[in-house]
Amino acid sequence: MATAALSMTAMAQNTDFNYSVDRFADIEVLRYQVPGFEDLSLQQKELVYYLTEAALNGRDILFDQNCKYNLMVRTTLEDIYRNYKGKKDDKNFQAFEKYLKQVWFGNGIHHHYSMDKFVPEFSKDFFDKQFAALPGAEKRAAEKKVLDRVIFDPDFMAKRVNQADGEDLILTSACNMYEGVTQKEVEDFYNNLKDTTDLTPISWGLNCKVVKKNGKIVEEPYKVGGLYSKAIEKIVYWLQKAATVAENEGQRAYINELIKFYQTGSLKTFDDYSIMWAEETKSEVDFINGFIESYGDPLGMTGSWEGMVNFKDKAASYRSKLISENAQYFESNSPVDNRFKKKNVKGVSAKVINAAILAGDSYPSTPIGINLPNSNWIRAAHGSKSVSIDNITDAYNKVAAGTGFNEEFAYSDVEVELMKKYLALADNLHTDLHECLGHASGQLLPGVDQDALKAHGATLEEARADLFALYYLADPKLIELGIFKDKDTYKAEYYKYIMNGLMTQLTRIEPGKDIEEAHMRNRKLISEWCYQKGLKDNVIEYVKRDGKTYIKVNDYVKLRDLFGELLAEIQRIKSEGDYEAGRLLVETYGVKVDPAIHKEVLSRYEGLNIAPYKGFVNPIYTPVYDKNGKLIDVKISYTENYIDQMLRYGQDYSPLTH
Ligand code: ZN
């Protein structure tokens, strides 16, 4: 059964799929597949379609939240782009196109990650001429003056979100969530409103801009009839259609509650919606649509508009369920001392989803996992939804496989082939075992403080979960369950893990720095410990060839034994709360970097010319109607490129500018 379910995913994935779409500045744009869409029921497809329309119509909101000039800049640049009659290979035009692509990607004039303003590489003269050639340009002199400053003055609106301590974060940030107010005024305003004894507080400021009117501070809510009304009306229109084809009453109820929130702007209603959403777990199709994450606000209150539609990946969710159901086998057979094992272990079943559309703050740059709602008291009292987005991760992996990265760093063709063949599945299983069983396994001895390992707790906890996963990847049980078909599958993950831990993860560390992040320390700890302990049997070796260093794994069976040995020791440290032993492990194996290897890795990586940031274009969904206007199918296609999609969205999903 499991085998069938798993190969279903494999079949649904088109192996000739062209993932890479565009490359400019520090960005690579990809496309993603939506496996399983064709297998949805007609009603589910219809639901997905309406929800994708609701998602796409919020795009302008985010542009305006990010900076009040963004929509003016975007529409002008798009007009010039369409109107341009000169040569396509003109240097200025090419620089102009690059800038426009950056503005699209950043949802405005600032970089999505660094928050710094983009620097145009085309001349002011080119811009002047192109602007003058636009129909009606002579009547837009005032606007042109503003655009000149916004685009060409590097000091004007230089940073979208400023977090520098000691400065007025509102006055020095270019985002458009406040106007005419200082940080102090806003903080006083909310401190006056907040009741610190309230155990179920609303998310203050989540859906509004704060401004000064007649000398008084007021909130301007985003809602029907308020700010962004035109866009929100469209969103509501499509959500209302979605409610008519909801999968069940629970889902219909939360969609209607979200509509009510958009109509009233009431944050109490938003909390009610969030609770209903978190508690409704039966539907296969699900979505996010609203003001969610607050990284775009220097004070961390206002939510950036975001949309995503997704549905359950049945094959992958089945895999994680299968592992969870066998949790006791894995717990009872682990190499850990019996005193530290759970007598009754319950695996955590993680939900795996495929994204159907990315929008707003999730587009084009997107997360690979979601954990919502953000409100702490709602999470504690009503739970949260935690999902990983399989088709996005898959696209990242497929593209990484084509960069020449493994060819550059792997010891030989044997390892490259091993990873090509098995790494995608082995990697997924590693994540499943880590999340569903690793963290859930083991127990503390009575009286041991769960925070006993203090600052090293996070690194050691990640190491424990990783080691549990690594140890069981090579267990015959995975073959017996039908999850792995080939007994060599685990070797792909073992090789990648050691190569990454000892070498390639150093690409993310600046020269001269130690390893600080907990996951990275854990990977170094495990790899370095296994290298040192395996020296006498030559389990892992560094090989020099043509001036380059490679990792060679000589004995995979012994490597598994070492993983088991270290798992037993780290579980002992955790169960007994042995702080000193934990500290020594982390400090000895997990922190220090060999500067020569580090330098070599960085320079080899640079030679590969891999874009540091990636994002996605969406598929196109086309409804098919019969002659009576009844929807009878929704078709999906993956043909659109980056420029065409952006221009189309600018025309068809732009309620605030058209
Ligand atoms: Zn973890």
Short mmCIF file of N, CA and C in Angstrom, two decimals, residues 464-565:
data_model
loop_
_atom_site.label_atom_id
_atom_site.label_comp_id
_atom_site.label_asym_id
_atom_site.label_seq_id
_atom_site.Cartn_x
_atom_site.Cartn_y
_atom_site.Cartn_z
N ARG A 464 19.93 15.39 18.62
CA ARG A 464 19.21 14.19 19.03
C ARG A 464 18.20 13.78 17.96
N ALA A 465 17.43 14.75 17.46
CA ALA A 465 16.41 14.44 16.45
C ALA A 465 17.07 14.01 15.13
N ASP A 466 18.14 14.69 14.75
CA ASP A 466 18.86 14.33 13.52
C ASP A 466 19.44 12.91 13.62
N LEU A 467 20.05 12.61 14.76
CA LEU A 467 20.68 11.30 14.93
C LEU A 467 19.64 10.19 14.91
N PHE A 468 18.50 10.44 15.52
CA PHE A 468 17.42 9.46 15.50
C PHE A 468 17.02 9.18 14.05
N ALA A 469 16.89 10.25 13.27
CA ALA A 469 16.52 10.10 11.85
C ALA A 469 17.63 9.39 11.08
N LEU A 470 18.87 9.80 11.25
CA LEU A 470 19.99 9.19 10.52
C LEU A 470 20.10 7.71 10.84
N TYR A 471 19.99 7.38 12.13
CA TYR A 471 20.11 5.98 12.54
C TYR A 471 19.05 5.12 11.85
N TYR A 472 17.81 5.60 11.83
CA TYR A 472 16.73 4.78 11.28
C TYR A 472 16.61 4.82 9.76
N LEU A 473 17.27 5.77 9.11
CA LEU A 473 17.24 5.77 7.64
C LEU A 473 17.83 4.49 7.08
N ALA A 474 18.76 3.88 7.85
CA ALA A 474 19.41 2.66 7.37
C ALA A 474 18.75 1.41 7.95
N ASP A 475 17.60 1.56 8.58
CA ASP A 475 16.95 0.42 9.23
C ASP A 475 16.09 -0.35 8.23
N PRO A 476 16.17 -1.70 8.29
CA PRO A 476 15.37 -2.52 7.36
C PRO A 476 13.86 -2.25 7.47
N LYS A 477 13.44 -1.68 8.60
CA LYS A 477 12.02 -1.40 8.80
C LYS A 477 11.45 -0.52 7.68
N LEU A 478 12.25 0.40 7.17
CA LEU A 478 11.75 1.31 6.13
C LEU A 478 11.47 0.56 4.84
N ILE A 479 12.26 -0.49 4.58
CA ILE A 479 12.01 -1.33 3.41
C ILE A 479 10.75 -2.17 3.65
N GLU A 480 10.69 -2.73 4.86
CA GLU A 480 9.54 -3.57 5.24
C GLU A 480 8.23 -2.78 5.13
N LEU A 481 8.25 -1.49 5.52
CA LEU A 481 7.05 -0.67 5.45
C LEU A 481 6.74 -0.23 4.01
N GLY A 482 7.67 -0.52 3.11
CA GLY A 482 7.46 -0.16 1.70
C GLY A 482 7.83 1.28 1.40
N ILE A 483 8.48 1.96 2.36
CA ILE A 483 8.82 3.37 2.14
C ILE A 483 10.06 3.48 1.23
N PHE A 484 11.06 2.67 1.53
CA PHE A 484 12.23 2.58 0.64
C PHE A 484 12.14 1.29 -0.16
N LYS A 485 12.51 1.38 -1.44
CA LYS A 485 12.53 0.16 -2.23
C LYS A 485 13.95 -0.38 -2.35
N ASP A 486 14.92 0.55 -2.37
CA ASP A 486 16.31 0.14 -2.56
C ASP A 486 17.07 0.32 -1.25
N LYS A 487 17.81 -0.69 -0.84
CA LYS A 487 18.47 -0.64 0.46
C LYS A 487 19.62 0.38 0.51
N ASP A 488 20.05 0.88 -0.64
CA ASP A 488 21.12 1.89 -0.65
C ASP A 488 20.60 3.32 -0.51
N THR A 489 19.28 3.48 -0.44
CA THR A 489 18.70 4.82 -0.42
C THR A 489 19.32 5.71 0.66
N TYR A 490 19.51 5.12 1.86
CA TYR A 490 20.01 5.92 2.99
C TYR A 490 21.39 6.51 2.73
N LYS A 491 22.19 5.84 1.89
CA LYS A 491 23.57 6.30 1.67
C LYS A 491 23.60 7.71 1.09
N ALA A 492 22.60 8.04 0.27
CA ALA A 492 22.56 9.39 -0.31
C ALA A 492 22.48 10.44 0.79
N GLU A 493 21.62 10.19 1.78
CA GLU A 493 21.48 11.15 2.88
C GLU A 493 22.73 11.15 3.77
N TYR A 494 23.29 9.98 4.03
CA TYR A 494 24.50 9.90 4.85
C TYR A 494 25.62 10.72 4.22
N TYR A 495 25.82 10.53 2.91
CA TYR A 495 26.92 11.24 2.26
C TYR A 495 26.68 12.74 2.29
N LYS A 496 25.45 13.15 1.91
CA LYS A 496 25.15 14.58 1.89
C LYS A 496 25.30 15.18 3.28
N TYR A 497 24.86 14.45 4.27
CA TYR A 497 24.90 14.98 5.64
C TYR A 497 26.33 15.27 6.07
N ILE A 498 27.22 14.32 5.83
CA ILE A 498 28.62 14.48 6.25
C ILE A 498 29.32 15.56 5.41
N MET A 499 29.08 15.54 4.09
CA MET A 499 29.69 16.55 3.22
C MET A 499 29.23 17.95 3.64
N ASN A 500 27.95 18.06 3.95
CA ASN A 500 27.40 19.35 4.37
C ASN A 500 27.96 19.76 5.74
N GLY A 501 27.93 18.83 6.68
CA GLY A 501 28.36 19.15 8.04
C GLY A 501 29.82 19.54 8.12
N LEU A 502 30.67 18.85 7.37
CA LEU A 502 32.11 19.12 7.44
C LEU A 502 32.54 20.23 6.49
N MET A 503 31.84 20.37 5.37
CA MET A 503 32.31 21.32 4.37
C MET A 503 31.27 22.31 3.86
N THR A 504 30.28 21.82 3.13
CA THR A 504 29.51 22.76 2.30
C THR A 504 28.63 23.73 3.07
N GLN A 505 28.25 23.41 4.31
CA GLN A 505 27.45 24.40 5.04
C GLN A 505 28.26 25.65 5.36
N LEU A 506 29.59 25.55 5.21
CA LEU A 506 30.43 26.73 5.46
C LEU A 506 30.18 27.85 4.44
N THR A 507 29.50 27.53 3.34
CA THR A 507 29.17 28.59 2.37
C THR A 507 28.30 29.66 3.02
N ARG A 508 27.64 29.32 4.12
CA ARG A 508 26.73 30.28 4.75
C ARG A 508 27.38 31.04 5.92
N ILE A 509 28.68 30.81 6.12
CA ILE A 509 29.40 31.49 7.22
C ILE A 509 30.39 32.49 6.63
N GLU A 510 30.40 33.70 7.21
CA GLU A 510 31.36 34.70 6.73
C GLU A 510 32.78 34.31 7.15
N PRO A 511 33.76 34.69 6.32
CA PRO A 511 35.16 34.36 6.65
C PRO A 511 35.53 34.86 8.05
N GLY A 512 36.22 34.01 8.81
CA GLY A 512 36.68 34.41 10.13
C GLY A 512 35.68 34.18 11.25
N LYS A 513 34.45 33.83 10.91
CA LYS A 513 33.42 33.62 11.94
C LYS A 513 33.33 32.15 12.36
N ASP A 514 32.86 31.93 13.60
CA ASP A 514 32.56 30.58 14.07
C ASP A 514 31.13 30.22 13.67
N ILE A 515 30.77 28.94 13.91
CA ILE A 515 29.39 28.53 13.65
C ILE A 515 28.54 28.89 14.87
N GLU A 516 27.43 29.57 14.64
CA GLU A 516 26.60 30.02 15.77
C GLU A 516 25.20 29.43 15.78
N GLU A 517 24.60 29.31 14.60
CA GLU A 517 23.20 28.89 14.52
C GLU A 517 23.08 27.42 14.99
N ALA A 518 22.01 27.13 15.75
CA ALA A 518 21.87 25.83 16.42
C ALA A 518 21.84 24.64 15.44
N HIS A 519 21.09 24.76 14.33
CA HIS A 519 21.02 23.64 13.39
C HIS A 519 22.39 23.39 12.75
N MET A 520 23.10 24.49 12.45
CA MET A 520 24.41 24.34 11.81
C MET A 520 25.42 23.75 12.79
N ARG A 521 25.37 24.19 14.04
CA ARG A 521 26.26 23.61 15.06
C ARG A 521 25.99 22.12 15.22
N ASN A 522 24.72 21.76 15.22
CA ASN A 522 24.36 20.36 15.38
C ASN A 522 24.94 19.52 14.24
N ARG A 523 24.84 20.04 13.02
CA ARG A 523 25.35 19.26 11.87
C ARG A 523 26.87 19.12 11.91
N LYS A 524 27.52 20.19 12.36
CA LYS A 524 28.98 20.12 12.50
C LYS A 524 29.36 19.15 13.62
N LEU A 525 28.64 19.25 14.72
CA LEU A 525 28.91 18.38 15.87
C LEU A 525 28.85 16.91 15.45
N ILE A 526 27.75 16.53 14.81
CA ILE A 526 27.56 15.13 14.42
C ILE A 526 28.65 14.69 13.43
N SER A 527 28.88 15.50 12.40
CA SER A 527 29.83 15.11 11.36
C SER A 527 31.26 15.04 11.90
N GLU A 528 31.64 16.04 12.68
CA GLU A 528 33.00 16.10 13.21
C GLU A 528 33.25 14.97 14.21
N TRP A 529 32.26 14.72 15.06
CA TRP A 529 32.39 13.64 16.05
C TRP A 529 32.57 12.30 15.35
N CYS A 530 31.75 12.05 14.32
CA CYS A 530 31.85 10.78 13.59
C CYS A 530 33.19 10.68 12.85
N TYR A 531 33.64 11.82 12.32
CA TYR A 531 34.95 11.81 11.66
C TYR A 531 36.05 11.42 12.64
N GLN A 532 36.09 12.09 13.80
CA GLN A 532 37.14 11.85 14.80
C GLN A 532 37.06 10.42 15.34
N LYS A 533 35.85 9.99 15.73
CA LYS A 533 35.70 8.65 16.33
C LYS A 533 35.92 7.55 15.30
N GLY A 534 35.73 7.86 14.03
CA GLY A 534 35.89 6.84 13.00
C GLY A 534 37.29 6.78 12.43
N LEU A 535 38.20 7.64 12.94
CA LEU A 535 39.55 7.71 12.36
C LEU A 535 40.27 6.36 12.35
N LYS A 536 40.16 5.62 13.47
CA LYS A 536 40.92 4.38 13.56
C LYS A 536 40.44 3.34 12.54
N ASP A 537 39.16 3.42 12.15
CA ASP A 537 38.65 2.49 11.13
C ASP A 537 38.55 3.15 9.75
N ASN A 538 39.05 4.37 9.64
CA ASN A 538 38.99 5.12 8.37
C ASN A 538 37.56 5.19 7.80
N VAL A 539 36.59 5.49 8.67
CA VAL A 539 35.18 5.54 8.25
C VAL A 539 34.95 6.70 7.28
N ILE A 540 35.45 7.89 7.68
CA ILE A 540 35.33 9.07 6.83
C ILE A 540 36.73 9.61 6.58
N GLU A 541 37.00 10.06 5.36
CA GLU A 541 38.34 10.60 5.13
C GLU A 541 38.29 11.85 4.26
N TYR A 542 39.25 12.75 4.51
CA TYR A 542 39.43 13.93 3.64
C TYR A 542 40.41 13.53 2.54
N VAL A 543 40.04 13.73 1.28
CA VAL A 543 40.94 13.40 0.18
C VAL A 543 41.27 14.66 -0.60
N LYS A 544 42.57 14.87 -0.88
CA LYS A 544 42.99 16.03 -1.69
C LYS A 544 43.20 15.58 -3.14
N ARG A 545 42.63 16.35 -4.07
CA ARG A 545 42.81 16.01 -5.48
C ARG A 545 42.86 17.31 -6.26
N ASP A 546 43.85 17.51 -7.08
CA ASP A 546 44.02 18.74 -7.86
C ASP A 546 43.83 19.99 -7.01
N GLY A 547 44.38 19.96 -5.81
CA GLY A 547 44.30 21.13 -4.94
C GLY A 547 42.94 21.33 -4.29
N LYS A 548 42.01 20.41 -4.51
CA LYS A 548 40.69 20.53 -3.89
C LYS A 548 40.48 19.44 -2.85
N THR A 549 39.71 19.79 -1.82
CA THR A 549 39.45 18.84 -0.75
C THR A 549 38.08 18.19 -0.94
N TYR A 550 38.02 16.87 -0.72
CA TYR A 550 36.76 16.15 -0.83
C TYR A 550 36.55 15.28 0.40
N ILE A 551 35.27 15.00 0.67
CA ILE A 551 34.94 14.07 1.74
C ILE A 551 34.64 12.72 1.11
N LYS A 552 35.25 11.67 1.69
CA LYS A 552 34.96 10.33 1.20
C LYS A 552 34.45 9.49 2.37
N VAL A 553 33.30 8.84 2.18
CA VAL A 553 32.78 7.94 3.21
C VAL A 553 33.17 6.53 2.79
N ASN A 554 34.01 5.87 3.62
CA ASN A 554 34.51 4.55 3.25
C ASN A 554 33.64 3.41 3.78
N ASP A 555 32.94 3.68 4.88
CA ASP A 555 32.20 2.58 5.50
C ASP A 555 30.85 3.07 6.04
N TYR A 556 29.80 2.89 5.25
CA TYR A 556 28.47 3.39 5.63
C TYR A 556 27.89 2.62 6.82
N VAL A 557 28.22 1.33 6.93
CA VAL A 557 27.67 0.53 8.02
C VAL A 557 28.25 1.00 9.36
N LYS A 558 29.57 1.21 9.36
CA LYS A 558 30.20 1.71 10.59
C LYS A 558 29.72 3.12 10.92
N LEU A 559 29.45 3.91 9.87
CA LEU A 559 28.95 5.27 10.10
C LEU A 559 27.61 5.21 10.82
N ARG A 560 26.78 4.25 10.44
CA ARG A 560 25.50 4.10 11.13
C ARG A 560 25.72 3.76 12.61
N ASP A 561 26.68 2.87 12.88
CA ASP A 561 26.98 2.53 14.27
C ASP A 561 27.40 3.77 15.06
N LEU A 562 28.21 4.62 14.42
CA LEU A 562 28.65 5.85 15.10
C LEU A 562 27.47 6.77 15.39
N PHE A 563 26.55 6.90 14.42
CA PHE A 563 25.35 7.71 14.66
C PHE A 563 24.60 7.17 15.89
N GLY A 564 24.48 5.82 15.96
CA GLY A 564 23.77 5.19 17.08
C GLY A 564 24.45 5.46 18.40
N GLU A 565 25.80 5.38 18.38
CA GLU A 565 26.59 5.60 19.59
C GLU A 565 26.40 7.04 20.10
#
